[in-house]
Amino acid sequence: MTRTSSVVVQGDLEQAGDVVVFLPPAGSITSPYLPLGGRLPPGLLAVHCELPGRGRLADEQPAGTVQQAVDRWTADLSPDLAGRRLHLFGHSLGTLFAYEMAGRFAADPVCEVAGLLISGAREPGYAPRALIATAFSAVRAERRLTDEEGDKEGVHLTADLRMRREYRGARRTVHAPLALLCGRDDKFVRAEDMAAWKEFITGPFLGTFTFDGGHDYYLAGKDLLASTIKEIVDRMNPSPKRIRSGK
């Protein structure tokens, strides 16, 4: 029996050398980034990672830890994306997925981690219980229905916030270009709070990029965010272009 892939490819796999891998935020069922990925230019592939136990993967055993989720995704990504340059975009809980995945590919470089785009979250290990409770209330109120299927009872969101609180990944330094992204009105994390990521991800720092909106800023202003991602990827490439909006 063939196992359903946990990743969704959006774009022309044959034409792409650079790939933006979108890692899901807490509470996702399907990928909330599909409208964003559709705005990336030709030649820049979007790949969306989805959590087992939800949506089209509902019949599978849910991932109980960050590591279990990343185990599944790296297994599904490696055959099709071998040799590609990966730009890992993680928002909220997705930042831990991105950090863990970068460590896996650094140890076993089937794919090159060309950069990390870290969005809307504090560094690994920063997850006090009070902050988790605040995040739960804020994200539920702001997001309401991120996915078409919905999570009206907050079951997936609760499980994912527990996953973040219990994350005990190996403290490692990942060497790759780093960009930080954040909503200007995010009640969960401020742009200046994200600077501690530089202790975990070393390499060229490409800047902090702020956008209108709160914690889920990426659900609006998709054209601007897509163009910013494209500029960041260009700068991560061997022949970089300057990014006008970086700080």
GROMACS .gro file of C-alpha atoms in nm:
model
  247
    1MET     CA    1   0.000   0.000   0.000
    2THR     CA    2   0.144   0.335  -0.106
    3ARG     CA    3   0.169   0.591   0.170
    4THR     CA    4   0.025   0.935   0.101
    5SER     CA    5   0.297   1.198   0.084
    6SER     CA    6   0.291   1.452   0.367
    7VAL     CA    7   0.416   1.728   0.136
    8VAL     CA    8   0.233   1.918  -0.136
    9VAL     CA    9   0.433   2.054  -0.429
   10GLN     CA   10   0.310   2.381  -0.579
   11GLY     CA   11   0.485   2.469  -0.902
   12ASP     CA   12   0.706   2.301  -1.161
   13LEU     CA   13   0.939   2.059  -0.985
   14GLU     CA   14   1.151   2.006  -1.295
   15GLN     CA   15   1.232   2.376  -1.337
   16ALA     CA   16   1.312   2.463  -0.976
   17GLY     CA   17   1.656   2.472  -0.817
   18ASP     CA   18   1.542   2.685  -0.524
   19VAL     CA   19   1.254   2.567  -0.308
   20VAL     CA   20   1.063   2.746  -0.033
   21VAL     CA   21   0.954   2.483   0.218
   22PHE     CA   22   0.658   2.609   0.423
   23LEU     CA   23   0.633   2.461   0.773
   24PRO     CA   24   0.289   2.485   0.939
   25PRO     CA   25   0.193   2.708   1.231
   26ALA     CA   26   0.000   2.577   1.531
   27GLY     CA   27  -0.354   2.465   1.459
   28SER     CA   28  -0.312   2.405   1.086
   29ILE     CA   29  -0.505   2.132   0.909
   30THR     CA   30  -0.417   2.201   0.547
   31SER     CA   31  -0.140   2.443   0.455
   32PRO     CA   32  -0.245   2.805   0.514
   33TYR     CA   33   0.036   2.915   0.284
   34LEU     CA   34  -0.108   2.789  -0.046
   35PRO     CA   35  -0.229   3.138  -0.155
   36LEU     CA   36   0.117   3.273  -0.069
   37GLY     CA   37   0.299   2.996  -0.255
   38GLY     CA   38   0.086   3.065  -0.560
   39ARG     CA   39   0.226   3.418  -0.571
   40LEU     CA   40   0.590   3.312  -0.589
   41PRO     CA   41   0.745   3.361  -0.933
   42PRO     CA   42   0.806   3.078  -1.181
   43GLY     CA   43   1.125   2.893  -1.099
   44LEU     CA   44   1.080   2.931  -0.724
   45LEU     CA   45   0.902   2.619  -0.607
   46ALA     CA   46   0.671   2.613  -0.304
   47VAL     CA   47   0.647   2.293  -0.100
   48HIS     CA   48   0.398   2.264   0.184
   49CYS     CA   49   0.442   2.026   0.477
   50GLU     CA   50   0.123   1.895   0.640
   51LEU     CA   51   0.085   1.722   0.974
   52PRO     CA   52  -0.022   1.356   0.989
   53GLY     CA   53  -0.357   1.294   1.155
   54ARG     CA   54  -0.530   1.590   0.989
   55GLY     CA   55  -0.704   1.674   0.663
   56ARG     CA   56  -0.607   1.435   0.386
   57LEU     CA   57  -0.373   1.256   0.632
   58ALA     CA   58  -0.649   1.210   0.890
   59ASP     CA   59  -0.618   0.831   0.892
   60GLU     CA   60  -0.255   0.844   1.002
   61GLN     CA   61  -0.111   0.850   1.352
   62PRO     CA   62  -0.067   1.214   1.460
   63ALA     CA   63   0.282   1.341   1.527
   64GLY     CA   64   0.325   1.385   1.901
   65THR     CA   65   0.654   1.575   1.890
   66VAL     CA   66   0.836   1.819   1.667
   67GLN     CA   67   1.091   1.549   1.591
   68GLN     CA   68   0.825   1.299   1.478
   69ALA     CA   69   0.676   1.552   1.238
   70VAL     CA   70   1.016   1.639   1.092
   71ASP     CA   71   1.105   1.270   1.058
   72ARG     CA   72   0.806   1.227   0.831
   73TRP     CA   73   0.867   1.540   0.624
   74THR     CA   74   1.237   1.483   0.565
   75ALA     CA   75   1.161   1.127   0.449
   76ASP     CA   76   0.905   1.260   0.201
   77LEU     CA   77   1.110   1.559   0.087
   78SER     CA   78   1.442   1.385   0.025
   79PRO     CA   79   1.357   1.172  -0.283
   80ASP     CA   80   1.209   1.455  -0.492
   81LEU     CA   81   1.420   1.746  -0.370
   82ALA     CA   82   1.764   1.587  -0.351
   83GLY     CA   83   2.028   1.842  -0.451
   84ARG     CA   84   1.788   2.138  -0.435
   85ARG     CA   85   1.849   2.454  -0.231
   86LEU     CA   86   1.591   2.474   0.046
   87HIS     CA   87   1.470   2.797   0.203
   88LEU     CA   88   1.278   2.697   0.516
   89PHE     CA   89   0.989   2.927   0.608
   90GLY     CA   90   0.848   2.854   0.952
   91HIS     CA   91   0.586   3.063   1.130
   92SER     CA   92   0.500   3.029   1.501
   93LEU     CA   93   0.533   2.657   1.585
   94GLY     CA   94   0.670   2.617   1.233
   95THR     CA   95   0.993   2.788   1.342
   96LEU     CA   96   1.078   2.483   1.553
   97PHE     CA   97   1.002   2.257   1.258
   98ALA     CA   98   1.233   2.469   1.041
   99TYR     CA   99   1.511   2.467   1.302
  100GLU     CA  100   1.486   2.091   1.351
  101MET     CA  101   1.472   2.024   0.976
  102ALA     CA  102   1.777   2.243   0.915
  103GLY     CA  103   1.969   2.037   1.169
  104ARG     CA  104   1.868   1.713   0.998
  105PHE     CA  105   1.982   1.825   0.654
  106ALA     CA  106   2.304   1.970   0.799
  107ALA     CA  107   2.386   1.625   0.938
  108ASP     CA  108   2.274   1.443   0.623
  109PRO     CA  109   2.299   1.694   0.336
  110VAL     CA  110   2.062   1.532   0.089
  111CYS     CA  111   1.938   1.887   0.031
  112GLU     CA  112   2.120   2.214   0.093
  113VAL     CA  113   1.965   2.441   0.354
  114ALA     CA  114   2.023   2.773   0.181
  115GLY     CA  115   1.849   2.983   0.444
  116LEU     CA  116   1.592   3.007   0.721
  117LEU     CA  117   1.303   3.252   0.722
  118ILE     CA  118   1.191   3.259   1.084
  119SER     CA  119   0.852   3.417   1.146
  120GLY     CA  120   0.650   3.518   1.450
  121ALA     CA  121   0.811   3.315   1.730
  122ARG     CA  122   1.068   3.328   2.007
  123GLU     CA  123   1.378   3.113   2.001
  124PRO     CA  124   1.382   2.737   2.085
  125GLY     CA  125   1.335   2.670   2.455
  126TYR     CA  126   1.138   2.987   2.523
  127ALA     CA  127   0.789   2.864   2.599
  128PRO     CA  128   0.672   2.943   2.954
  129ARG     CA  129   0.329   2.807   3.042
  130ALA     CA  130   0.178   3.155   3.084
  131LEU     CA  131   0.293   3.252   2.735
  132ILE     CA  132   0.139   2.938   2.588
  133ALA     CA  133  -0.197   3.019   2.748
  134THR     CA  134  -0.179   3.375   2.619
  135ALA     CA  135  -0.084   3.254   2.273
  136PHE     CA  136  -0.375   3.010   2.267
  137SER     CA  137  -0.627   3.283   2.340
  138ALA     CA  138  -0.469   3.535   2.105
  139VAL     CA  139  -0.427   3.300   1.811
  140ARG     CA  140  -0.777   3.154   1.839
  141ALA     CA  141  -0.933   3.500   1.855
  142GLU     CA  142  -0.730   3.632   1.563
  143ARG     CA  143  -0.733   3.330   1.334
  144ARG     CA  144  -1.085   3.190   1.382
  145LEU     CA  145  -1.081   2.975   1.067
  146THR     CA  146  -0.738   2.953   0.911
  147ASP     CA  147  -0.824   2.629   0.732
  148GLU     CA  148  -1.141   2.550   0.543
  149GLU     CA  149  -1.201   2.247   0.764
  150GLY     CA  150  -1.170   2.462   1.075
  151ASP     CA  151  -1.064   2.372   1.426
  152LYS     CA  152  -1.364   2.508   1.612
  153GLU     CA  153  -1.286   2.335   1.939
  154GLY     CA  154  -0.918   2.420   1.924
  155VAL     CA  155  -0.818   2.053   1.943
  156HIS     CA  156  -0.531   2.080   1.694
  157LEU     CA  157  -0.420   2.415   1.830
  158THR     CA  158  -0.407   2.274   2.183
  159ALA     CA  159  -0.204   1.973   2.068
  160ASP     CA  160   0.038   2.190   1.874
  161LEU     CA  161   0.096   2.435   2.158
  162ARG     CA  162   0.168   2.137   2.382
  163MET     CA  163   0.418   2.019   2.119
  164ARG     CA  164   0.593   2.354   2.139
  165ARG     CA  165   0.596   2.361   2.518
  166GLU     CA  166   0.741   2.010   2.539
  167TYR     CA  167   1.003   2.055   2.267
  168ARG     CA  168   1.341   1.940   2.393
  169GLY     CA  169   1.552   1.940   2.081
  170ALA     CA  170   1.928   1.913   2.094
  171ARG     CA  171   2.082   2.256   2.136
  172ARG     CA  172   2.264   2.298   1.807
  173THR     CA  173   2.394   2.586   1.601
  174VAL     CA  174   2.279   2.581   1.241
  175HIS     CA  175   2.498   2.769   0.997
  176ALA     CA  176   2.280   2.930   0.730
  177PRO     CA  177   2.159   3.275   0.627
  178LEU     CA  178   1.884   3.402   0.858
  179ALA     CA  179   1.592   3.639   0.800
  180LEU     CA  180   1.340   3.733   1.070
  181LEU     CA  181   0.978   3.823   0.985
  182CYS     CA  182   0.704   3.953   1.213
  183GLY     CA  183   0.368   4.130   1.224
  184ARG     CA  184   0.390   4.482   1.366
  185ASP     CA  185   0.093   4.424   1.596
  186ASP     CA  186   0.180   4.069   1.702
  187LYS     CA  187   0.072   4.021   2.066
  188PHE     CA  188   0.269   3.698   2.088
  189VAL     CA  189   0.616   3.820   1.993
  190ARG     CA  190   0.773   4.154   1.905
  191ALA     CA  191   1.032   4.196   1.633
  192GLU     CA  192   1.303   4.278   1.888
  193ASP     CA  193   1.222   3.959   2.083
  194MET     CA  194   1.327   3.747   1.787
  195ALA     CA  195   1.690   3.859   1.791
  196ALA     CA  196   1.781   3.563   2.015
  197TRP     CA  197   1.743   3.336   1.711
  198LYS     CA  198   2.090   3.457   1.611
  199GLU     CA  199   2.231   3.243   1.892
  200PHE     CA  200   2.088   2.932   1.723
  201ILE     CA  201   2.129   3.017   1.355
  202THR     CA  202   2.462   3.165   1.252
  203GLY     CA  203   2.562   3.292   0.912
  204PRO     CA  204   2.473   3.608   0.723
  205PHE     CA  205   2.191   3.798   0.893
  206LEU     CA  206   1.968   3.934   0.619
  207GLY     CA  207   1.754   4.159   0.834
  208THR     CA  208   1.425   4.189   1.020
  209PHE     CA  209   1.116   4.239   0.805
  210THR     CA  210   0.794   4.369   0.957
  211PHE     CA  211   0.448   4.363   0.803
  212ASP     CA  212   0.109   4.511   0.880
  213GLY     CA  213  -0.101   4.283   1.098
  214GLY     CA  214  -0.086   4.068   1.408
  215HIS     CA  215   0.040   3.718   1.473
  216ASP     CA  216  -0.112   3.577   1.153
  217TYR     CA  217   0.002   3.867   0.935
  218TYR     CA  218   0.083   3.625   0.652
  219LEU     CA  219  -0.289   3.572   0.584
  220ALA     CA  220  -0.312   3.927   0.448
  221GLY     CA  221  -0.078   4.129   0.230
  222LYS     CA  222   0.028   3.815   0.044
  223ASP     CA  223   0.169   4.001  -0.258
  224LEU     CA  224   0.411   4.201  -0.043
  225LEU     CA  225   0.516   3.896   0.158
  226ALA     CA  226   0.569   3.686  -0.156
  227SER     CA  227   0.785   3.958  -0.313
  228THR     CA  228   0.984   3.989   0.009
  229ILE     CA  229   1.043   3.612   0.019
  230LYS     CA  230   1.162   3.628  -0.342
  231GLU     CA  231   1.405   3.909  -0.260
  232ILE     CA  232   1.535   3.720   0.046
  233VAL     CA  233   1.589   3.408  -0.164
  234ASP     CA  234   1.773   3.615  -0.425
  235ARG     CA  235   2.004   3.746  -0.156
  236MET     CA  236   2.069   3.396  -0.022
  237ASN     CA  237   2.180   3.287  -0.369
  238PRO     CA  238   2.550   3.292  -0.467
  239SER     CA  239   2.491   3.607  -0.676
  240PRO     CA  240   2.274   3.802  -0.434
  241LYS     CA  241   2.054   4.101  -0.499
  242ARG     CA  242   2.007   4.373  -0.244
  243ILE     CA  243   1.684   4.374  -0.044
  244ARG     CA  244   1.536   4.719  -0.018
  245SER     CA  245   1.313   4.651   0.284
  246GLY     CA  246   1.569   4.494   0.520
  247LYS     CA  247   1.687   4.666   0.835
   0.00000   0.00000   0.00000
